[in-house]
Short mmCIF file of C-alpha atoms in Angstrom, two decimals:
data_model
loop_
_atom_site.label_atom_id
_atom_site.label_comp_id
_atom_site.label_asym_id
_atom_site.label_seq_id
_atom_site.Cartn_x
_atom_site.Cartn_y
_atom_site.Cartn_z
CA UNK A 25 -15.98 32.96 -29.42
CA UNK A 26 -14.76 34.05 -26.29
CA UNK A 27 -12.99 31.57 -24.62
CA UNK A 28 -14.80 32.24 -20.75
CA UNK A 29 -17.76 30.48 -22.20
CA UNK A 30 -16.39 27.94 -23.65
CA UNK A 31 -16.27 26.01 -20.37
CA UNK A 32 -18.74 25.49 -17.59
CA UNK A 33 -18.06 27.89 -14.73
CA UNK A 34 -17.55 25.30 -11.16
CA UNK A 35 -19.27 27.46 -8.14
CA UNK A 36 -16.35 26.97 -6.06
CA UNK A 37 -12.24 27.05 -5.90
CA UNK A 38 -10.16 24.09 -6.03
CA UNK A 39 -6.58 23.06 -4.30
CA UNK A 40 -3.81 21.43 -6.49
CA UNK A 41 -0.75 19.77 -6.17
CA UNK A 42 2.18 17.40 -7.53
CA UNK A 43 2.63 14.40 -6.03
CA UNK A 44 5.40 11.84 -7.71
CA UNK A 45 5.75 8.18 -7.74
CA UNK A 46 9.57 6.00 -7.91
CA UNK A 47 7.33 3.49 -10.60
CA UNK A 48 6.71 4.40 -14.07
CA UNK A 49 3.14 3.41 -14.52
CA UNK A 50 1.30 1.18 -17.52
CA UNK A 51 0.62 4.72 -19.06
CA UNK A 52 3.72 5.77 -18.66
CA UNK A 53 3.30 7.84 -15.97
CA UNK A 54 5.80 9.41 -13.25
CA UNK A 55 4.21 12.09 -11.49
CA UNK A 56 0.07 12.79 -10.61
CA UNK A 57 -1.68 16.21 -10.45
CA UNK A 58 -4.30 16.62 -8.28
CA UNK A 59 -7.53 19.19 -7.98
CA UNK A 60 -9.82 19.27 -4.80
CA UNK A 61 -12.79 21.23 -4.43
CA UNK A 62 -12.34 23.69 -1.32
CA UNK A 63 -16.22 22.58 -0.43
CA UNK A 64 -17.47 19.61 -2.43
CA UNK A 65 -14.14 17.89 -1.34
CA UNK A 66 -14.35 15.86 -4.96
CA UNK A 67 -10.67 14.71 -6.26
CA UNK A 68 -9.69 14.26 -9.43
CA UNK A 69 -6.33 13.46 -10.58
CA UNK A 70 -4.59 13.38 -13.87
CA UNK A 71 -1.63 11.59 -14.74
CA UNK A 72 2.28 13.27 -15.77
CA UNK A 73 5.29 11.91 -17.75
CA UNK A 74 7.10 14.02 -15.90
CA UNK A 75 6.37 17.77 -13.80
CA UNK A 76 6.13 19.72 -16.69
CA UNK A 77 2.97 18.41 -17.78
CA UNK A 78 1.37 20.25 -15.10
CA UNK A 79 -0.43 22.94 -17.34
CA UNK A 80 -2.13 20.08 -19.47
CA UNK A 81 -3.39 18.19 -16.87
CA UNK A 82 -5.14 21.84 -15.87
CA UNK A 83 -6.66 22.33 -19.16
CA UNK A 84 -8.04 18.64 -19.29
CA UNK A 85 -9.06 19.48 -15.87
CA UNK A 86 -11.10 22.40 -17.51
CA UNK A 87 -11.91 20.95 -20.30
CA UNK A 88 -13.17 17.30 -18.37
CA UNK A 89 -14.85 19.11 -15.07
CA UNK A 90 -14.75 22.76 -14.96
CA UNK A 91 -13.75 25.81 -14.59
CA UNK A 92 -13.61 27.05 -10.69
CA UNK A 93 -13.69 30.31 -9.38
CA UNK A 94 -9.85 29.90 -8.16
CA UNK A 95 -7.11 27.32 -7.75
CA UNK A 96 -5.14 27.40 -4.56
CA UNK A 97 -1.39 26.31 -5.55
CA UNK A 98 1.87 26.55 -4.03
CA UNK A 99 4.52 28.38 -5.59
CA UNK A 100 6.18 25.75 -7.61
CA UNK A 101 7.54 26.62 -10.57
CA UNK A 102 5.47 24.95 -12.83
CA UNK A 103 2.64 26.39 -11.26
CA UNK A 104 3.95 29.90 -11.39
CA UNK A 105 5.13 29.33 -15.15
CA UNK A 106 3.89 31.13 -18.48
CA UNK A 107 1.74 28.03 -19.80
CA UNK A 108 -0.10 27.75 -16.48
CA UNK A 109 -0.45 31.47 -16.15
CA UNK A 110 -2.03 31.14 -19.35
CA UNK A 111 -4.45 28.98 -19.22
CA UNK A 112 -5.52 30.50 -15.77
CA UNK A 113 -5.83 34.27 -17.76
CA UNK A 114 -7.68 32.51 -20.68
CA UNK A 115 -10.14 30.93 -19.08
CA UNK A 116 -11.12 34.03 -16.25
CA UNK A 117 -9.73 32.06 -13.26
CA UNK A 118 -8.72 33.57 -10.05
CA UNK A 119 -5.19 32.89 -8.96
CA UNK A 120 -4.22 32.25 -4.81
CA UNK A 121 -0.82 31.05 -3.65
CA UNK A 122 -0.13 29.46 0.00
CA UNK A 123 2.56 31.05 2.51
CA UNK A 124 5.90 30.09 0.85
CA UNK A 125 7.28 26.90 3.00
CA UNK A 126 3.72 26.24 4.19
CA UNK A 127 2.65 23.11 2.73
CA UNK A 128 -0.30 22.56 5.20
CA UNK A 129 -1.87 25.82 3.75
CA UNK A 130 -2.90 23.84 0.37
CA UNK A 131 -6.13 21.77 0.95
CA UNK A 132 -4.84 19.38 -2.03
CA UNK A 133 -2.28 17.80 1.15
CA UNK A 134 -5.47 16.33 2.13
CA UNK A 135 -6.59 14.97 -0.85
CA UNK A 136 -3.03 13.26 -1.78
CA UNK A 137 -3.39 12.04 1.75
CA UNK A 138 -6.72 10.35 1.10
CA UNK A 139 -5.63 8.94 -2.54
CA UNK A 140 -2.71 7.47 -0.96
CA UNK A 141 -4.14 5.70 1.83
CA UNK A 142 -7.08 4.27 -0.07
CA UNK A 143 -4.04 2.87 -2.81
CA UNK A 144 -1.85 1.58 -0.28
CA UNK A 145 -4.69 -0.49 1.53
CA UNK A 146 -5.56 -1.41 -1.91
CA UNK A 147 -2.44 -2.68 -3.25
CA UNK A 148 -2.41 -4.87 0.20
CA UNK A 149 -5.59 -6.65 -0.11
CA UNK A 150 -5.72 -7.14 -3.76
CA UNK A 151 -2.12 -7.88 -4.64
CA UNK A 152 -1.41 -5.80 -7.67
CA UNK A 153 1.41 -4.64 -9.44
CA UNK A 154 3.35 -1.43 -8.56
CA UNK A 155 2.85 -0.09 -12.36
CA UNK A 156 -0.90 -0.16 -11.86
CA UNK A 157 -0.61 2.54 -9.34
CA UNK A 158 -1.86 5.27 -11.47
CA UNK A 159 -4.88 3.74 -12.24
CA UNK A 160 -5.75 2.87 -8.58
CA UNK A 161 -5.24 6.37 -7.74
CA UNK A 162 -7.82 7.29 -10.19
CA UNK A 163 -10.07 5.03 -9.11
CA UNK A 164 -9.49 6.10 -5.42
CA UNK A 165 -10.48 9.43 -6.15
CA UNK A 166 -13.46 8.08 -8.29
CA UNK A 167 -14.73 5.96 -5.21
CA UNK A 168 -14.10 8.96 -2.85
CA UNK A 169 -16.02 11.38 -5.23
CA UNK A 170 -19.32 8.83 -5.20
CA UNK A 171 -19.78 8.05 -1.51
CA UNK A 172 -21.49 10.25 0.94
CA UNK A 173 -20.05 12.17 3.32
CA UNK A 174 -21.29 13.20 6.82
CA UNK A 175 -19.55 16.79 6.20
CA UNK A 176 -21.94 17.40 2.95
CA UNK A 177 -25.23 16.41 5.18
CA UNK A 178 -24.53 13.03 3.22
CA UNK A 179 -24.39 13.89 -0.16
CA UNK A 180 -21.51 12.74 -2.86
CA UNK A 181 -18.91 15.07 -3.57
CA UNK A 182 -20.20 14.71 -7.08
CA UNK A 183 -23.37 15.45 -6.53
CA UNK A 184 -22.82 18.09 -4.40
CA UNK A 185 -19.98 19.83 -6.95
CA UNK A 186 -22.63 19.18 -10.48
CA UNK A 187 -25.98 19.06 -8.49
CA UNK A 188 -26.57 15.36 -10.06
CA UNK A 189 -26.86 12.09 -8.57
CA UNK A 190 -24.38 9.99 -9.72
CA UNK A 191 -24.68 6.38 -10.96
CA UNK A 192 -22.51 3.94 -9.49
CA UNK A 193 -23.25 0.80 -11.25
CA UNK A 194 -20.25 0.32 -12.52
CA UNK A 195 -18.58 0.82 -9.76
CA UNK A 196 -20.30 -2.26 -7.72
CA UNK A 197 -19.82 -4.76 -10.07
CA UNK A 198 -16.35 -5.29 -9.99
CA UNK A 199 -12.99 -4.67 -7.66
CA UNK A 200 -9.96 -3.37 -8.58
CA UNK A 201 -7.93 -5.60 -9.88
CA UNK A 202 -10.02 -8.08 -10.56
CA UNK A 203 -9.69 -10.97 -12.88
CA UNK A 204 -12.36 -10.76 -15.28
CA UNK A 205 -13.00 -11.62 -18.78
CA UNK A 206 -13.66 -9.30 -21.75
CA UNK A 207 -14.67 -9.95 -25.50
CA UNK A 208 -12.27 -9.43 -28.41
CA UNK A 209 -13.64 -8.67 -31.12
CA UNK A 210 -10.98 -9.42 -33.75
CA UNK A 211 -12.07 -13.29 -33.80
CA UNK A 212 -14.43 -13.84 -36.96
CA UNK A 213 -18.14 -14.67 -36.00
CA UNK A 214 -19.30 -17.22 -34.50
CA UNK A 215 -15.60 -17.98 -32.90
CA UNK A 216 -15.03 -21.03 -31.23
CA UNK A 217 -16.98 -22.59 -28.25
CA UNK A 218 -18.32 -20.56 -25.56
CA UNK A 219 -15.96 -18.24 -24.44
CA UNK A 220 -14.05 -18.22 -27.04
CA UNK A 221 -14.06 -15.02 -28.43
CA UNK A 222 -13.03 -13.70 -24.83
CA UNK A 223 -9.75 -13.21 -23.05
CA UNK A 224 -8.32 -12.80 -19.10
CA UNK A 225 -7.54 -9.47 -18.06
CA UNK A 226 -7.51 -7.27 -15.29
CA UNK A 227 -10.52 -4.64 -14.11
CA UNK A 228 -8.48 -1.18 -13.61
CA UNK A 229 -11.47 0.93 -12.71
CA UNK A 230 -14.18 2.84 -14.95
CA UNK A 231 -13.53 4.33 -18.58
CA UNK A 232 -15.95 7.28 -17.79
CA UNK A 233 -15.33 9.00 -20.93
CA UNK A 234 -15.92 6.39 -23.38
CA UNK A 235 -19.24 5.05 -24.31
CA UNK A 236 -22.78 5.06 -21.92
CA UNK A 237 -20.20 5.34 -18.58
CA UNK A 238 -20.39 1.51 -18.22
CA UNK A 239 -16.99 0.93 -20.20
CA UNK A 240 -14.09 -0.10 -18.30
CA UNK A 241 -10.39 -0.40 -18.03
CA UNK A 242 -8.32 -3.61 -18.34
CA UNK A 243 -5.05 -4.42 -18.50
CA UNK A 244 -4.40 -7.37 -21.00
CA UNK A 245 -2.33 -10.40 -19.49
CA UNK A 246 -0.46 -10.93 -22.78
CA UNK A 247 0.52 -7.34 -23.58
CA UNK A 248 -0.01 -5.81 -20.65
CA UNK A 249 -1.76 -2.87 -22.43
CA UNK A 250 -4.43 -1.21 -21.38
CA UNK A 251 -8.05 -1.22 -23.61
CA UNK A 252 -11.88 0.02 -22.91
CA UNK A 253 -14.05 -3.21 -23.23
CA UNK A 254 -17.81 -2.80 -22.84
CA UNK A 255 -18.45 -6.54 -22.58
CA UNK A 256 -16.89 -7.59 -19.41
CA UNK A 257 -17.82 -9.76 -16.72
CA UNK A 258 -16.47 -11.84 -13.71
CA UNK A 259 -14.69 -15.49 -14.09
CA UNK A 260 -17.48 -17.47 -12.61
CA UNK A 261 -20.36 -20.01 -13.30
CA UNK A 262 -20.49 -23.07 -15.37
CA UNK A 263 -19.68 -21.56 -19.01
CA UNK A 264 -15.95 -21.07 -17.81
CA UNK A 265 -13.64 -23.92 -18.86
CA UNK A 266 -10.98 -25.62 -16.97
CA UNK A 267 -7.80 -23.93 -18.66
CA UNK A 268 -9.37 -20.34 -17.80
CA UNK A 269 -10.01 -21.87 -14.14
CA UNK A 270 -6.53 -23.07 -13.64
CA UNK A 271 -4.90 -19.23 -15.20
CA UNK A 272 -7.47 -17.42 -12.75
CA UNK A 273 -5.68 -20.25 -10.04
CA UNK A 274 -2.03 -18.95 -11.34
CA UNK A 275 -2.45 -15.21 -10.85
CA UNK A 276 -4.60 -15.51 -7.39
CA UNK A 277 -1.29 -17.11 -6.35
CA UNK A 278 1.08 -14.44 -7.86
CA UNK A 279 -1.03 -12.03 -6.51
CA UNK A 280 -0.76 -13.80 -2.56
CA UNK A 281 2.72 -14.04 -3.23
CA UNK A 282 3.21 -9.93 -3.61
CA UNK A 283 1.11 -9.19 -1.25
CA UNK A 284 3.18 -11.27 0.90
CA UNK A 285 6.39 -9.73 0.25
CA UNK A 286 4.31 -6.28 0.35
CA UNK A 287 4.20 -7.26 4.11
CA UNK A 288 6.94 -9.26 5.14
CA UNK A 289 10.15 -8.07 2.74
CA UNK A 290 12.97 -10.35 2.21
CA UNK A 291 15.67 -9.58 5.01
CA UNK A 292 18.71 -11.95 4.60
CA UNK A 293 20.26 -11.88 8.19
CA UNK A 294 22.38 -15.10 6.53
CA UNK A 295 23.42 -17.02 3.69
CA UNK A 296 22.40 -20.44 5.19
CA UNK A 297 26.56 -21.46 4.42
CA UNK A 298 27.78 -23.14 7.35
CA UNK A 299 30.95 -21.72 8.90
CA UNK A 300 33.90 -24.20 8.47
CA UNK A 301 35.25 -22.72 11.67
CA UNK A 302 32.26 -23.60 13.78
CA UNK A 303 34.18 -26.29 16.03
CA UNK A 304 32.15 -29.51 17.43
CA UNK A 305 29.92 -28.61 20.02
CA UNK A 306 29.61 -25.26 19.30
CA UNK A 307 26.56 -23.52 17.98
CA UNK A 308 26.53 -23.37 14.10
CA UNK A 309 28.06 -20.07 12.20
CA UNK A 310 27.12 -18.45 9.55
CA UNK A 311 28.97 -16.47 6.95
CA UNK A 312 28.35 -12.91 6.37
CA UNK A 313 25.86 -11.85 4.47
CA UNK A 314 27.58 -11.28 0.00
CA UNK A 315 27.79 -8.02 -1.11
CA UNK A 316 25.31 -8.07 -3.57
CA UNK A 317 22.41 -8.32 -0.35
CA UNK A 318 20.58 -4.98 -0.71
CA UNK A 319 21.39 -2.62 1.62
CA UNK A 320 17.67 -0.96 1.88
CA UNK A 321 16.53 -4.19 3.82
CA UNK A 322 18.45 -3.36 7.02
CA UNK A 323 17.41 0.65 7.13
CA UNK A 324 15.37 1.97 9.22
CA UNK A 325 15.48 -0.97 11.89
CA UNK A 326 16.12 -0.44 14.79
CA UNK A 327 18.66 -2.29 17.51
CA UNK A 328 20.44 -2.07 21.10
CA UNK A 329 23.51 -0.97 22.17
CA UNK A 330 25.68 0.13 25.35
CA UNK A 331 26.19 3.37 25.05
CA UNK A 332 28.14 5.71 27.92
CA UNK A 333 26.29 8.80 28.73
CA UNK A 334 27.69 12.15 30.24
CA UNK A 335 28.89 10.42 33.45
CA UNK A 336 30.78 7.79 31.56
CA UNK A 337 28.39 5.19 32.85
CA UNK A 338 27.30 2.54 29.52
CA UNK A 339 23.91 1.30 29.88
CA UNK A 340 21.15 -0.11 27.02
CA UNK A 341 20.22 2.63 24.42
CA UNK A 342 17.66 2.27 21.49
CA UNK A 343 19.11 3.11 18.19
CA UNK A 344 17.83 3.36 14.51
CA UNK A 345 19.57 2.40 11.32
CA UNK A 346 19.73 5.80 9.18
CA UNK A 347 21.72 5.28 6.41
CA UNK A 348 23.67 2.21 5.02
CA UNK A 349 26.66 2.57 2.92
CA UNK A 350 30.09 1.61 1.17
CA UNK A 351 33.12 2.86 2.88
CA UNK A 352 36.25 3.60 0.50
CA UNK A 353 37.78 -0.15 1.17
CA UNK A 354 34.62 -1.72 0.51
CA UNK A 355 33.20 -2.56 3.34
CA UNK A 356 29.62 -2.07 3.73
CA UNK A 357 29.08 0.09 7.06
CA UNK A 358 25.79 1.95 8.75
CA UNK A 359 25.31 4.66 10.70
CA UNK A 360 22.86 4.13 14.02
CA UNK A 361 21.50 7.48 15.98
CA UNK A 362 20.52 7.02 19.01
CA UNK A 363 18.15 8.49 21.47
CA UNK A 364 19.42 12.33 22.52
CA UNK A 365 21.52 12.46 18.55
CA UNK A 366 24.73 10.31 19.53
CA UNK A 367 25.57 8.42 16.42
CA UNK A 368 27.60 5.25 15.62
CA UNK A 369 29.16 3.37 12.45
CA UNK A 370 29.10 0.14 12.83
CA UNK A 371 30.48 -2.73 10.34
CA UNK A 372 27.46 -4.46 8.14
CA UNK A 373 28.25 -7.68 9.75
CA UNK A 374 27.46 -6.33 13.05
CA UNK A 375 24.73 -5.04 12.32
CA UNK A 376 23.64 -8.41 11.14
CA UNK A 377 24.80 -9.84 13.97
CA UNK A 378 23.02 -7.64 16.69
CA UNK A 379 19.21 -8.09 14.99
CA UNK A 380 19.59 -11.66 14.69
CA UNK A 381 21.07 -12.20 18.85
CA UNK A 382 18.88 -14.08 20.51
CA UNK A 383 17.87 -12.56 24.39
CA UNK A 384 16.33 -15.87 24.99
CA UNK A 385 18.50 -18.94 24.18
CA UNK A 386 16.80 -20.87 26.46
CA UNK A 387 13.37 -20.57 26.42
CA UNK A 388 10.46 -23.03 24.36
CA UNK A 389 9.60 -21.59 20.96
CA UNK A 390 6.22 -21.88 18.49
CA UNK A 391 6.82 -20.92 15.16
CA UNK A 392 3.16 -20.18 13.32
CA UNK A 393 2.58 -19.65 9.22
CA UNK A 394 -0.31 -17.75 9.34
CA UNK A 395 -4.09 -16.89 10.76
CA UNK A 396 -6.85 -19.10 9.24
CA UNK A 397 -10.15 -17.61 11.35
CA UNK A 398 -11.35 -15.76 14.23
CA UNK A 399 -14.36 -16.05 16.67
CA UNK A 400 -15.60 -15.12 20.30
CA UNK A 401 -13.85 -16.90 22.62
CA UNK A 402 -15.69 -19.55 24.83
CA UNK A 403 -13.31 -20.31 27.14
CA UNK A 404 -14.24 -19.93 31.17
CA UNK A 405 -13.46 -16.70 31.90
CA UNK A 406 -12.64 -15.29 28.37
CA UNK A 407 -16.31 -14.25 27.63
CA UNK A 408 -16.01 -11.20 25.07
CA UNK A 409 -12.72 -11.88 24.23
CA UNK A 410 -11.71 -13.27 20.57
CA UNK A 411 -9.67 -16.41 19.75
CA UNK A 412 -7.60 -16.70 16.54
CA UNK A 413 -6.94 -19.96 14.64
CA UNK A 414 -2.98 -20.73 14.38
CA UNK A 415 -2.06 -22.81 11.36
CA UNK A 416 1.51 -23.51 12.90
CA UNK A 417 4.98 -24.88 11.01
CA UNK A 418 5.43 -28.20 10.51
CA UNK A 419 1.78 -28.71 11.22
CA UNK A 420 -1.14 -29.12 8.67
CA UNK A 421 -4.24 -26.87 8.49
CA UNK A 422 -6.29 -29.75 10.31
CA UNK A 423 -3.71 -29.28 13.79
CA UNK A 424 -4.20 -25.56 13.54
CA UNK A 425 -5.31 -24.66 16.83
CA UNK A 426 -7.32 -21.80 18.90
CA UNK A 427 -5.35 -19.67 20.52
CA UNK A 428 -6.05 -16.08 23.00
CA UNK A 429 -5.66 -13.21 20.42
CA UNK A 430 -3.84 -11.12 23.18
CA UNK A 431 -1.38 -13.34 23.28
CA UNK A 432 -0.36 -13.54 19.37
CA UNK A 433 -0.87 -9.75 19.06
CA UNK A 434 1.66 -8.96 22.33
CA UNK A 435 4.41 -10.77 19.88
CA UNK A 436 3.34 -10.38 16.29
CA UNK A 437 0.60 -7.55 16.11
CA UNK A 438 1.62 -6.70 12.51
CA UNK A 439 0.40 -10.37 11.76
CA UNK A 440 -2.62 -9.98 13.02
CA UNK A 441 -3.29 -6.33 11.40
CA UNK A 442 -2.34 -8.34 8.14
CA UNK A 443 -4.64 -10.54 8.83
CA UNK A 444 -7.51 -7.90 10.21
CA UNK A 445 -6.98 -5.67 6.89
CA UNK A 446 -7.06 -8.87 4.57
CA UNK A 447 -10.45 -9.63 6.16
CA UNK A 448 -12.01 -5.95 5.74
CA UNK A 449 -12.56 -6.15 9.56
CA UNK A 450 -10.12 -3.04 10.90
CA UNK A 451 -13.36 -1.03 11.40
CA UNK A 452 -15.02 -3.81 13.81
CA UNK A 453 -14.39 -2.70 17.50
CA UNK A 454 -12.14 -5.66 18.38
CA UNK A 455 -9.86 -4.85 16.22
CA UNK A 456 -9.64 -1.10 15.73
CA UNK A 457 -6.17 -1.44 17.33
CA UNK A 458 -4.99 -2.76 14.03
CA UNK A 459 -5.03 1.20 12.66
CA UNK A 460 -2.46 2.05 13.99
CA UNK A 461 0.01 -0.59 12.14
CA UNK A 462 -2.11 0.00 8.75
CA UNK A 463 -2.58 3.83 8.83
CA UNK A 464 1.41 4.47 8.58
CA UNK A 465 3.22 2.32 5.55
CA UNK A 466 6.37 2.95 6.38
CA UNK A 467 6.19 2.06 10.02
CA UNK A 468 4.48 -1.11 9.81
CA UNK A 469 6.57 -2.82 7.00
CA UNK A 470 9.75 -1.81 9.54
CA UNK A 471 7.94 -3.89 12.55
CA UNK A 472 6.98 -6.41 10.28
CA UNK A 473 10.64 -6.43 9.00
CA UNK A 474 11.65 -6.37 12.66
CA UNK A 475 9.33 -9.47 13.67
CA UNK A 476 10.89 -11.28 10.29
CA UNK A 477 13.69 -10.91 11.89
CA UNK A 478 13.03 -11.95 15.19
CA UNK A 479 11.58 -15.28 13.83
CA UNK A 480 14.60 -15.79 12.18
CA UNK A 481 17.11 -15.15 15.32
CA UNK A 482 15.09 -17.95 16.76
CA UNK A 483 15.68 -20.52 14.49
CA UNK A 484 12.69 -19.33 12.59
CA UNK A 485 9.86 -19.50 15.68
CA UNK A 486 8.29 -16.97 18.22
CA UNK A 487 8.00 -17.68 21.74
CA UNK A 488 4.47 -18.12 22.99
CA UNK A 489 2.86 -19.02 26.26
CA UNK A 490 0.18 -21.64 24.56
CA UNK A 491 1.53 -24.45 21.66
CA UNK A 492 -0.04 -27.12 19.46
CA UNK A 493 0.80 -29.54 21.63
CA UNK A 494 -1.39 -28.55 24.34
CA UNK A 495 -4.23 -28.97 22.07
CA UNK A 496 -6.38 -26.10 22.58
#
């Protein structure tokens, strides 16, 4: 009867934290709590409606893994609340609070950090929707907590945390994300021809509390509702029929397509209207971009401007877009800082105007669609160096050519970090450059907005010292 033994005791404390997300998830989830063992380093996380469902996720937390010694917490007041003080008095466990406005004292920073690096790289490579972030999370943390780390003389976090080795075969047999198929067993026996009793759905990670631990999450295409299916198994082999092939053909490309606007967000620097006071001659006008053209695509940017320091003497200064806004008449203005806090409001349309100016009118432009392959150069003179195949516009796959990756990556490294992370190569030593883009979200979709841009202020093409035409 008493309530201390009800539990098993964990031989160790654990960090915790909120962390919040701007997409309500398939579950209906806003918000994630997260627990990480001060020395196993295992992470689990627990999904929220909203913040004040933090003292639930700690007694499934209990309930699901343990009991620790103590949980480190900030001093939130959910976490400082009556329910959470509780559940922390009923169940013998030691309370510790950080330094108020220290947020690098609670170890759970780190664990968030890990989660939400291992979801972002995630949601790049396999395309998936923004509502399935929950479940990614989860099964971040679940691929964290079974591979072996250097720190616990290679051991799992599990294993170290329970003393068990873990089993992992469901965790090898599929991706996230994955299109796979699953029986439904509603259809009356025998159903129809092979594969007819099953249906297309999406692998969201391991059901480890239903069943043997080889149960899974999917997320039905029709309903988009998530169910536990034993009986699951990749779309491939001979017993799949044509219609399932061409649907598994139909969401590879929807999936391509977000993971394309994942990396290259729509920018509209134009509405493509011609000016009808452009005179003959003259370079073509555009109109300004319409109202309605979202005024998150331009922030954060950056552009150039003369600016007059202390002596009164203008010369070129580096700015960033910080905010974007309506004035009272309507206009749509943004405010630029500059280097040393000088700021600036400047109209929308010159804005527009400055990203898409062209500093090289004159020069001979390549405009490429995408990488198709890499390999070690074999050029004279370029022995250890790496070549990358250009597919480029207005050219098939067939006249892509091989071109000197230093070259691509001095104009359009984002592309090839793209490219690099799509490929599961960023670890190779070639191409461990390509961190730097990935490891910061925010900063690489701004350069990649920034090259979008630059493509488009000349007339869609990027200058290059090598073409198609010289055949290489």
């Amino acid at each position: 009867m008493n309530p201390v033994l009800q539990r098993r005791r964990l031989p160790e404390g654990f960090a915790t934290d909120t962390f919040f997300s701007t997409v309500t998830s398939y579950e209906g989830y806003n918000a994630c709590q997260i627990f990480y063992g001060l020395d196993s380093h295992s992470i689990f996380v627990y999904g929220l409606g909203s913040e004040k469902d933090g003292p639930n996720a700690l007694l499934d937390f209990f309930k699901q893994v343990g009991v620790p010694s103590s949980i480190l917490r900030d001093n939130s007041k959910m976490q400082m609340g009556k329910v959470w003080t509780y559940y922390m008095r009923r169940y013998w466990c030691k309370d510790k609070f950080t330094q108020p406005f220290k947020p690098s004292q609670n170890r759970a920073e780190f664990g968030i950090g890990v989660c939400k690096g291992s979801v972002t790289k995630m949601m790049i490579t396999t395309g998936c929707t923004p509502q399935a972030w929950a479940k990614a999370i989860q099964h971040a943390a679940d691929l964290d907590r079974n591979t072996a780390k250097e720190c616990l003389g290679w051991r799992t976090p599990i294993e170290k945390l329970t003393g068990q080795t873990p089993d992992i075969s469901n965790l090898i047999k599929f991706k996230f994300w994955d299109v796979v198929l699953y029986h439904e067993p509603t259809h009356k026996f025998p159903g129809q021809a092979v594969g007819g009793n099953e249906r297309l759905g999406r692998w969201l990670g391991r059901a480890q509390d239903h069943g043997d631990g080889m149960c899974s999450w999917i997320l039905t295409l029709e309903t988009e509702q998530l169910i536990v299916r034993y009986a699951v198994r990749k779309v491939e082999g001979e017993n799949i029929s044509d219609t399932t092939r061409d649907a598994v053909s139909v969401l590879h490309k929807e999936d391509r397509a977000r993971t394309e606007e994942a990396f290259c967000p729509v920018v509209y620097t134009q509405t493509g209207e011609k000016d009808p006071s452009t005179k003959p001659g003259e370079e073509p006008k555009f109109k300004a971009p319409p109202a309605e053209v979202p005024k998150e695509t331009i922030k954060d940017l950056f552009i150039w401007d003369r600016i007059p320091n202390k002596k009164g003497v203008e010369r070129d200064v580096k700015g960033q877009i910080k905010k974007v806004y309506n004035d009272d008449d309507g206009s749509t203005q943004a405010r630029v800082e500059f280097k040393g806090g000088k700021q600036k409001i400047y109209e929308y349309e010159e804005i527009v105007k400055m990203l898409s100016k062209s500093d090289d009118a004159d020069a001979e432009y390549w405009d490429f669609d995408k990488i198709l392959d890499h390999k070690w150069s074999k050029q004279p003179g370029r022995q250890g160096k790496i070549d990358v195949k250009v597919k480029w516009s207005g050219f098939t796959e067939d006249e892509a050519t091989w071109e000197p990756m230093e070259v691509i990556r001095k104009d359009s490294p984002t592309v090839l970090a793209e490219y690099a992370a799509l490929k599961g190569i960023v670890h190779e030593s070639r191409w461990k450059w390509a961190h730097k883009y990935l490891k910061n979200r925010k900063k690489f979709l701004r350069i990649r907005k920034q090259w979008r841009l630059m493509k488009k202020r000349t007339g869609g093409a990027v200058k290059y010292e090598f073409g198609p035409n010289q055949g290489r």
